[in-house]
PDB file of C-alpha atoms and ligand atoms in Angstrom:
ATOM      1  CA  MET A 202     147.524  55.353  20.767  1.00 60.00           C
ATOM      2  CA  ILE A 203     147.911  55.535  24.606  1.00 60.00           C
ATOM      3  CA  THR A 204     151.077  56.172  26.133  1.00 60.00           C
ATOM      4  CA  ARG A 205     152.243  54.097  29.249  1.00 52.00           C
ATOM      5  CA  ASP A 206     153.246  56.520  31.522  1.00 56.00           C
ATOM      6  CA  ASN A 207     149.823  58.401  31.810  1.00 61.00           C
ATOM      7  CA  GLY A 208     147.563  56.608  29.861  1.00 67.00           C
ATOM      8  CA  ARG A 209     147.296  60.170  27.589  1.00 76.00           C
ATOM      9  CA  VAL A 210     146.176  59.016  24.130  1.00 84.00           C
ATOM     10  CA  ALA A 211     147.676  60.647  21.152  1.00 87.00           C
ATOM     11  CA  ILE A 212     146.430  60.161  17.805  1.00 94.00           C
ATOM     12  CA  ILE A 213     147.747  60.164  13.901  1.00 96.00           C
ATOM     13  CA  ASP A 214     145.299  61.016  11.184  1.00 97.00           C
ATOM     14  CA  ALA A 215     141.654  61.019  11.310  1.00 97.00           C
ATOM     15  CA  GLY A 216     140.551  58.815   8.675  1.00 97.00           C
ATOM     16  CA  THR A 217     136.946  56.880   9.118  1.00 95.00           C
ATOM     17  CA  GLY A 218     138.115  55.027  12.213  1.00 95.00           C
ATOM     18  CA  ILE A 219     138.452  57.917  14.101  1.00 96.00           C
ATOM     19  CA  ARG A 220     134.701  58.015  14.634  1.00 97.00           C
ATOM     20  CA  GLN A 221     134.567  54.493  16.659  1.00 96.00           C
ATOM     21  CA  LEU A 222     137.631  55.581  18.583  1.00 94.00           C
ATOM     22  CA  GLY A 223     135.471  58.720  19.628  1.00 94.00           C
ATOM     23  CA  ILE A 224     132.919  56.785  20.674  1.00 94.00           C
ATOM     24  CA  ASP A 225     134.877  54.387  22.473  1.00 91.00           C
ATOM     25  CA  LEU A 226     136.338  57.213  24.386  1.00 89.00           C
ATOM     26  CA  VAL A 227     133.337  58.622  25.252  1.00 88.00           C
ATOM     27  CA  LYS A 228     131.594  55.231  26.308  1.00 89.00           C
ATOM     28  CA  ASN A 229     134.657  54.160  28.638  1.00 84.00           C
ATOM     29  CA  GLY A 230     134.177  57.439  30.248  1.00 83.00           C
ATOM     30  CA  PHE A 231     137.844  58.295  28.978  1.00 80.00           C
ATOM     31  CA  HIS A 232     138.756  61.950  29.901  1.00 76.00           C
ATOM     32  CA  GLN A 233     141.586  63.698  29.091  1.00 80.00           C
ATOM     33  CA  ASN A 234     141.249  67.953  29.107  1.00 83.00           C
ATOM     34  CA  GLU A 235     143.554  68.238  25.656  1.00 88.00           C
ATOM     35  CA  LEU A 236     144.002  65.809  22.932  1.00 90.00           C
ATOM     36  CA  PHE A 237     146.841  65.885  19.995  1.00 91.00           C
ATOM     37  CA  ILE A 238     145.891  64.896  16.722  1.00 95.00           C
ATOM     38  CA  GLY A 239     149.258  64.682  14.575  1.00 95.00           C
ATOM     39  CA  PHE A 240     148.626  64.278  10.661  1.00 97.00           C
ATOM     40  CA  THR A 241     151.047  62.922   8.107  1.00 97.00           C
ATOM     41  CA  HIS A 242     149.301  64.872   5.429  1.00 97.00           C
ATOM     42  CA  PHE A 243     145.450  65.950   4.599  1.00 97.00           C
ATOM     43  CA  HIS A 244     143.963  63.777   1.989  1.00 97.00           C
ATOM     44  CA  TRP A 245     140.599  62.965   1.903  1.00 96.00           C
ATOM     45  CA  ASP A 246     141.254  59.338   3.556  1.00 97.00           C
ATOM     46  CA  HIS A 247     143.161  60.884   6.176  1.00 98.00           C
ATOM     47  CA  ILE A 248     140.703  63.966   7.389  1.00 97.00           C
ATOM     48  CA  GLN A 249     137.296  62.701   6.585  1.00 96.00           C
ATOM     49  CA  GLY A 250     136.461  61.001  10.176  1.00 97.00           C
ATOM     50  CA  PHE A 251     137.306  64.270  11.789  1.00 98.00           C
ATOM     51  CA  PRO A 252     133.647  65.777  11.615  1.00 98.00           C
ATOM     52  CA  PHE A 253     132.184  62.383  13.145  1.00 98.00           C
ATOM     53  CA  PHE A 254     134.427  62.194  16.135  1.00 97.00           C
ATOM     54  CA  GLU A 255     132.303  62.573  19.059  1.00 95.00           C
ATOM     55  CA  PRO A 256     135.391  64.650  21.409  1.00 94.00           C
ATOM     56  CA  ALA A 257     135.353  67.357  19.131  1.00 96.00           C
ATOM     57  CA  TYR A 258     131.657  68.051  20.325  1.00 96.00           C
ATOM     58  CA  ASP A 259     132.853  68.579  24.044  1.00 94.00           C
ATOM     59  CA  PRO A 260     132.798  71.912  25.022  1.00 95.00           C
ATOM     60  CA  ASN A 261     135.490  71.556  27.720  1.00 92.00           C
ATOM     61  CA  MET A 262     138.143  69.808  25.288  1.00 93.00           C
ATOM     62  CA  VAL A 263     140.967  71.455  23.984  1.00 94.00           C
ATOM     63  CA  ILE A 264     141.871  69.296  20.509  1.00 95.00           C
ATOM     64  CA  ASN A 265     145.236  70.531  19.151  1.00 94.00           C
ATOM     65  CA  ILE A 266     145.611  69.579  15.339  1.00 96.00           C
ATOM     66  CA  LEU A 267     149.291  69.140  14.523  1.00 95.00           C
ATOM     67  CA  ALA A 268     151.220  69.161  11.366  1.00 95.00           C
ATOM     68  CA  MET A 269     155.093  68.701  11.847  1.00 93.00           C
ATOM     69  CA  GLY A 270     157.865  68.863   9.280  1.00 93.00           C
ATOM     70  CA  LYS A 271     160.485  71.600   7.367  1.00 90.00           C
ATOM     71  CA  ASP A 272     158.942  72.410   4.155  1.00 86.00           C
ATOM     72  CA  SER A 273     155.525  71.149   4.620  1.00 87.00           C
ATOM     73  CA  GLU A 274     153.114  72.635   1.602  1.00 84.00           C
ATOM     74  CA  ILE A 275     150.193  73.845   4.265  1.00 88.00           C
ATOM     75  CA  LYS A 276     149.359  77.227   3.665  1.00 88.00           C
ATOM     76  CA  ASN A 277     146.268  77.483   6.029  1.00 93.00           C
ATOM     77  CA  LEU A 278     145.967  74.208   8.355  1.00 95.00           C
ATOM     78  CA  GLU A 279     142.531  75.481   9.853  1.00 96.00           C
ATOM     79  CA  GLU A 280     141.188  76.512   6.540  1.00 96.00           C
ATOM     80  CA  ILE A 281     141.144  72.709   5.701  1.00 96.00           C
ATOM     81  CA  PHE A 282     139.266  71.259   8.547  1.00 96.00           C
ATOM     82  CA  LYS A 283     137.045  74.687   7.796  1.00 97.00           C
ATOM     83  CA  GLY A 284     136.516  73.761   4.344  1.00 96.00           C
ATOM     84  CA  GLN A 285     135.617  70.128   4.640  1.00 96.00           C
ATOM     85  CA  MET A 286     132.600  71.232   6.888  1.00 97.00           C
ATOM     86  CA  LYS A 287     130.987  74.079   4.589  1.00 97.00           C
ATOM     87  CA  PRO A 288     127.381  74.042   4.168  1.00 97.00           C
ATOM     88  CA  GLU A 289     127.736  72.255   0.989  1.00 97.00           C
ATOM     89  CA  TYR A 290     129.674  69.019   2.648  1.00 97.00           C
ATOM     90  CA  PHE A 291     128.314  68.860   6.197  1.00 97.00           C
ATOM     91  CA  PRO A 292     125.494  70.181   8.405  1.00 97.00           C
ATOM     92  CA  VAL A 293     127.758  71.283  11.250  1.00 98.00           C
ATOM     93  CA  PRO A 294     130.565  74.130  10.562  1.00 98.00           C
ATOM     94  CA  LEU A 295     133.796  73.416  12.714  1.00 97.00           C
ATOM     95  CA  GLN A 296     133.218  76.729  14.934  1.00 96.00           C
ATOM     96  CA  ASN A 297     129.972  75.064  16.162  1.00 97.00           C
ATOM     97  CA  MET A 298     131.439  71.624  16.718  1.00 97.00           C
ATOM     98  CA  GLY A 299     132.113  72.743  20.577  1.00 97.00           C
ATOM     99  CA  ALA A 300     135.624  71.785  21.395  1.00 96.00           C
ATOM    100  CA  LYS A 301     138.471  74.663  21.349  1.00 97.00           C
ATOM    101  CA  PHE A 302     140.654  73.687  18.498  1.00 97.00           C
ATOM    102  CA  ASN A 303     144.422  74.874  17.940  1.00 97.00           C
ATOM    103  CA  PHE A 304     145.780  74.602  15.021  1.00 97.00           C
ATOM    104  CA  LEU A 305     149.586  74.213  15.329  1.00 95.00           C
ATOM    105  CA  GLN A 306     151.834  74.366  11.982  1.00 94.00           C
ATOM    106  CA  LEU A 307     155.206  73.671  13.347  1.00 94.00           C
ATOM    107  CA  GLU A 308     158.753  73.969  11.230  1.00 93.00           C
ATOM    108  CA  GLN A 309     160.226  71.262  12.438  1.00 94.00           C
ATOM    109  CA  ASN A 310     161.094  67.935  12.599  1.00 96.00           C
ATOM    110  CA  VAL A 311     161.588  66.822  16.009  1.00 96.00           C
ATOM    111  CA  LEU A 312     159.565  67.854  19.030  1.00 91.00           C
ATOM    112  CA  ASP A 313     159.755  66.849  22.886  1.00 88.00           C
ATOM    113  CA  ILE A 314     156.739  66.462  24.597  1.00 79.00           C
ATOM    114  CA  LYS A 315     157.103  65.778  28.340  1.00 75.00           C
ATOM    115  CA  GLY A 316     159.536  63.295  27.776  1.00 80.00           C
ATOM    116  CA  ALA A 317     158.402  61.506  24.728  1.00 85.00           C
ATOM    117  CA  LYS A 318     160.096  62.113  21.533  1.00 92.00           C
ATOM    118  CA  VAL A 319     158.268  62.878  18.281  1.00 94.00           C
ATOM    119  CA  LYS A 320     160.254  63.154  15.060  1.00 97.00           C
ATOM    120  CA  VAL A 321     158.744  63.228  11.309  1.00 97.00           C
ATOM    121  CA  ILE A 322     160.282  62.517   8.092  1.00 98.00           C
ATOM    122  CA  LYS A 323     159.125  63.918   5.189  1.00 97.00           C
ATOM    123  CA  GLN A 324     157.800  61.267   2.036  1.00 97.00           C
ATOM    124  CA  ASN A 325     157.583  61.235  -1.573  1.00 97.00           C
ATOM    125  CA  HIS A 326     153.921  61.476  -1.935  1.00 98.00           C
ATOM    126  CA  PRO A 327     151.802  63.737  -4.229  1.00 97.00           C
ATOM    127  CA  GLY A 328     151.711  67.048  -2.202  1.00 94.00           C
ATOM    128  CA  VAL A 329     154.208  65.705   0.442  1.00 95.00           C
ATOM    129  CA  SER A 330     153.482  63.454   3.485  1.00 97.00           C
ATOM    130  CA  PHE A 331     155.071  62.581   7.145  1.00 98.00           C
ATOM    131  CA  GLY A 332     156.295  59.368   8.478  1.00 98.00           C
ATOM    132  CA  TYR A 333     155.983  59.619  12.206  1.00 97.00           C
ATOM    133  CA  ARG A 334     158.229  58.424  14.884  1.00 97.00           C
ATOM    134  CA  LEU A 335     156.957  58.144  18.777  1.00 94.00           C
ATOM    135  CA  GLU A 336     160.025  57.078  21.223  1.00 94.00           C
ATOM    136  CA  ASP A 337     158.732  57.125  24.906  1.00 90.00           C
ATOM    137  CA  GLN A 338     160.515  54.848  27.950  1.00 88.00           C
ATOM    138  CA  GLY A 339     162.779  52.893  25.633  1.00 92.00           C
ATOM    139  CA  LYS A 340     160.227  51.866  23.231  1.00 94.00           C
ATOM    140  CA  SER A 341     159.314  52.757  19.553  1.00 96.00           C
ATOM    141  CA  PHE A 342     156.421  53.395  17.171  1.00 97.00           C
ATOM    142  CA  VAL A 343     156.755  54.539  13.686  1.00 98.00           C
ATOM    143  CA  PHE A 344     154.377  55.173  11.692  1.00 98.00           C
ATOM    144  CA  CYS A 345     154.923  55.830   7.392  1.00 98.00           C
ATOM    145  CA  THR A 346     151.994  55.710   5.492  1.00 98.00           C
ATOM    146  CA  ASP A 347     151.286  57.372   1.692  1.00 98.00           C
ATOM    147  CA  ILE A 348     154.870  56.973   0.560  1.00 98.00           C
ATOM    148  CA  GLU A 349     156.317  55.928  -2.699  1.00 98.00           C
ATOM    149  CA  HIS A 350     159.947  54.655  -2.790  1.00 98.00           C
ATOM    150  CA  GLY A 351     160.124  54.540  -6.083  1.00 93.00           C
ATOM    151  CA  ASN A 352     162.279  52.070  -7.846  1.00 89.00           C
ATOM    152  CA  SER A 353     164.255  51.155  -4.725  1.00 94.00           C
ATOM    153  CA  VAL A 354     163.435  51.478  -0.836  1.00 97.00           C
ATOM    154  CA  GLN A 355     164.696  54.734   0.147  1.00 98.00           C
ATOM    155  CA  GLN A 356     167.837  54.752   2.511  1.00 98.00           C
ATOM    156  CA  ASP A 357     166.403  57.677   4.747  1.00 98.00           C
ATOM    157  CA  ILE A 358     163.200  55.788   5.428  1.00 98.00           C
ATOM    158  CA  VAL A 359     164.894  52.779   6.486  1.00 98.00           C
ATOM    159  CA  ASP A 360     167.071  55.007   9.086  1.00 98.00           C
ATOM    160  CA  PHE A 361     164.047  56.849  10.562  1.00 98.00           C
ATOM    161  CA  CYS A 362     162.607  53.139  10.891  1.00 98.00           C
ATOM    162  CA  LYS A 363     165.748  51.931  12.516  1.00 98.00           C
ATOM    163  CA  ASN A 364     164.984  49.168  15.496  1.00 98.00           C
ATOM    164  CA  ALA A 365     161.656  50.295  15.402  1.00 98.00           C
ATOM    165  CA  ASP A 366     159.497  47.976  18.081  1.00 98.00           C
ATOM    166  CA  LEU A 367     156.485  48.318  16.222  1.00 98.00           C
ATOM    167  CA  LEU A 368     156.631  49.827  12.509  1.00 98.00           C
ATOM    168  CA  VAL A 369     153.429  50.545  10.870  1.00 98.00           C
ATOM    169  CA  HIS A 370     154.072  51.005   7.068  1.00 98.00           C
ATOM    170  CA  GLU A 371     151.813  50.935   4.075  1.00 98.00           C
ATOM    171  CA  ALA A 372     151.739  49.279   1.307  1.00 98.00           C
ATOM    172  CA  GLN A 373     148.683  49.304  -0.955  1.00 98.00           C
ATOM    173  CA  TYR A 374     149.845  47.260  -3.862  1.00 98.00           C
ATOM    174  CA  THR A 375     151.553  44.189  -4.992  1.00 98.00           C
ATOM    175  CA  THR A 376     154.770  44.574  -7.143  1.00 97.00           C
ATOM    176  CA  GLU A 377     153.158  43.650 -10.086  1.00 97.00           C
ATOM    177  CA  GLN A 378     150.573  46.523  -9.768  1.00 97.00           C
ATOM    178  CA  LEU A 379     152.750  49.036  -8.023  1.00 97.00           C
ATOM    179  CA  LYS A 380     154.582  49.231 -11.590  1.00 96.00           C
ATOM    180  CA  THR A 381     151.116  50.534 -13.085  1.00 96.00           C
ATOM    181  CA  ASN A 382     150.526  52.875 -10.418  1.00 96.00           C
ATOM    182  CA  SER A 383     153.600  54.801 -10.045  1.00 94.00           C
ATOM    183  CA  GLY A 384     153.074  58.383  -9.152  1.00 97.00           C
ATOM    184  CA  ARG A 385     150.252  57.601  -6.852  1.00 97.00           C
ATOM    185  CA  GLY A 386     152.390  57.782  -3.914  1.00 98.00           C
ATOM    186  CA  HIS A 387     152.092  54.080  -2.574  1.00 98.00           C
ATOM    187  CA  SER A 388     154.575  50.970  -2.034  1.00 98.00           C
ATOM    188  CA  SER A 389     154.150  47.362  -2.722  1.00 98.00           C
ATOM    189  CA  TYR A 390     154.175  44.569   0.147  1.00 98.00           C
ATOM    190  CA  ASP A 391     157.689  43.792  -0.920  1.00 98.00           C
ATOM    191  CA  GLN A 392     158.932  47.372  -0.025  1.00 98.00           C
ATOM    192  CA  ALA A 393     157.404  47.684   3.242  1.00 98.00           C
ATOM    193  CA  ILE A 394     158.776  43.882   3.955  1.00 98.00           C
ATOM    194  CA  GLU A 395     162.228  45.341   2.997  1.00 98.00           C
ATOM    195  CA  VAL A 396     161.982  48.565   5.044  1.00 98.00           C
ATOM    196  CA  ALA A 397     161.036  46.582   8.086  1.00 98.00           C
ATOM    197  CA  GLU A 398     164.189  43.952   7.487  1.00 98.00           C
ATOM    198  CA  ARG A 399     166.763  46.531   6.566  1.00 98.00           C
ATOM    199  CA  ALA A 400     165.632  48.749   9.580  1.00 98.00           C
ATOM    200  CA  GLY A 401     165.513  45.739  12.283  1.00 98.00           C
ATOM    201  CA  ALA A 402     162.081  46.502  13.317  1.00 98.00           C
ATOM    202  CA  LYS A 403     160.594  43.786  15.518  1.00 98.00           C
ATOM    203  CA  LYS A 404     156.868  43.895  14.358  1.00 98.00           C
ATOM    204  CA  LEU A 405     155.624  45.281  11.127  1.00 98.00           C
ATOM    205  CA  ILE A 406     151.882  46.221  10.506  1.00 98.00           C
ATOM    206  CA  ILE A 407     150.991  46.889   6.816  1.00 98.00           C
ATOM    207  CA  THR A 408     148.296  49.235   6.292  1.00 98.00           C
ATOM    208  CA  HIS A 409     146.592  51.482   3.605  1.00 98.00           C
ATOM    209  CA  HIS A 410     144.947  48.628   1.759  1.00 98.00           C
ATOM    210  CA  ASP A 411     143.714  48.975  -1.826  1.00 98.00           C
ATOM    211  CA  PRO A 412     139.770  49.275  -1.786  1.00 96.00           C
ATOM    212  CA  GLY A 413     140.065  47.156  -4.790  1.00 97.00           C
ATOM    213  CA  HIS A 414     141.463  44.452  -2.252  1.00 98.00           C
ATOM    214  CA  ASP A 415     138.613  42.292  -0.669  1.00 98.00           C
ATOM    215  CA  ASP A 416     139.676  40.414   2.506  1.00 97.00           C
ATOM    216  CA  ALA A 417     140.281  36.947   0.830  1.00 98.00           C
ATOM    217  CA  PHE A 418     142.961  38.932  -1.531  1.00 98.00           C
ATOM    218  CA  LEU A 419     144.704  40.595   1.450  1.00 98.00           C
ATOM    219  CA  THR A 420     144.466  37.048   3.957  1.00 98.00           C
ATOM    220  CA  GLU A 421     146.323  35.399   0.749  1.00 98.00           C
ATOM    221  CA  ARG A 422     148.986  38.283   0.577  1.00 98.00           C
ATOM    222  CA  GLU A 423     149.453  38.277   4.520  1.00 98.00           C
ATOM    223  CA  LYS A 424     150.525  34.899   4.201  1.00 98.00           C
ATOM    224  CA  GLU A 425     153.014  35.315   1.592  1.00 98.00           C
ATOM    225  CA  CYS A 426     154.579  38.606   3.682  1.00 98.00           C
ATOM    226  CA  GLN A 427     154.401  36.267   6.950  1.00 98.00           C
ATOM    227  CA  LYS A 428     156.960  33.687   4.980  1.00 98.00           C
ATOM    228  CA  ARG A 429     159.283  36.487   4.586  1.00 97.00           C
ATOM    229  CA  PHE A 430     158.992  38.739   7.822  1.00 98.00           C
ATOM    230  CA  SER A 431     157.237  36.162  10.384  1.00 97.00           C
ATOM    231  CA  ASN A 432     156.544  39.216  12.577  1.00 98.00           C
ATOM    232  CA  CYS A 433     154.178  41.055  10.073  1.00 98.00           C
ATOM    233  CA  VAL A 434     150.472  41.181  10.248  1.00 98.00           C
ATOM    234  CA  PHE A 435     147.940  43.073   7.976  1.00 98.00           C
ATOM    235  CA  ALA A 436     146.046  46.313   9.660  1.00 98.00           C
ATOM    236  CA  ARG A 437     141.946  45.375  10.429  1.00 96.00           C
ATOM    237  CA  ASP A 438     139.374  47.698  11.898  1.00 93.00           C
ATOM    238  CA  ARG A 439     140.162  48.294  15.910  1.00 90.00           C
ATOM    239  CA  MET A 440     143.031  46.317  15.889  1.00 94.00           C
ATOM    240  CA  GLU A 441     144.990  46.799  19.376  1.00 92.00           C
ATOM    241  CA  ILE A 442     148.638  46.051  19.939  1.00 94.00           C
ATOM    242  CA  THR A 443     150.851  46.667  23.015  1.00 91.00           C
ATOM    243  CA  ILE A 444     154.296  47.318  22.793  1.00 91.00           C
TER     244      ILE A 444
HETATM  245 ZN1   ZN B  82     147.914  60.400   0.673  1.00 64.38          ZN
HETATM  246 ZN1   ZN B  83     145.941  57.912   2.300  1.00 64.38          ZN
END
């Protein structure tokens, strides 16, 4: 995510997509002394791109790993990243990457960074996850992934997404599939749309596709979702959106 005032890059999560982001940043000659990566949670699909993030190999770079939110269940943030880069799993240990890392674990749900407001909300997900809301210069972006609403959409999440210019909400399942996958921590397409509708979000991106759903299946679901919420798009690799 690039903020408009000063072109600074802020990143949420480090799934496999962060590899290409790092390559693009280096290729474009982008330089920022300090980067923030905020994490929703630390399941594999949200951290496994990190060892392949090129800017983390730059000795002039400071990378702040940020986990926010009251009642998070993280015991040792640094250990999570060190752990996935042990010699059994990866050839380069974290401390040899090059960049300077700061591991910031904040027991708060709201943060002010130079006028930009970052808010988080605790979400129902195995091991707990946090949704992020960023507000800057009158625009708002909300990112709610790895969330299981249960039988009905949760009002606190709807409130959190209120009037978002851009809402990225996950949906891994159809309503039918959700019935046999409860407890796995995910939502249905209908629930993502319901959140967007009730919150009055201007645009909805549906993300966290099920690995078993191919492009043809997702394209069909996307068309169905657009019939109900016209400004809805399914997330694709390397997607860029301006708000
Ligand atoms: Zn998860
Ligand atoms: Zn996930």
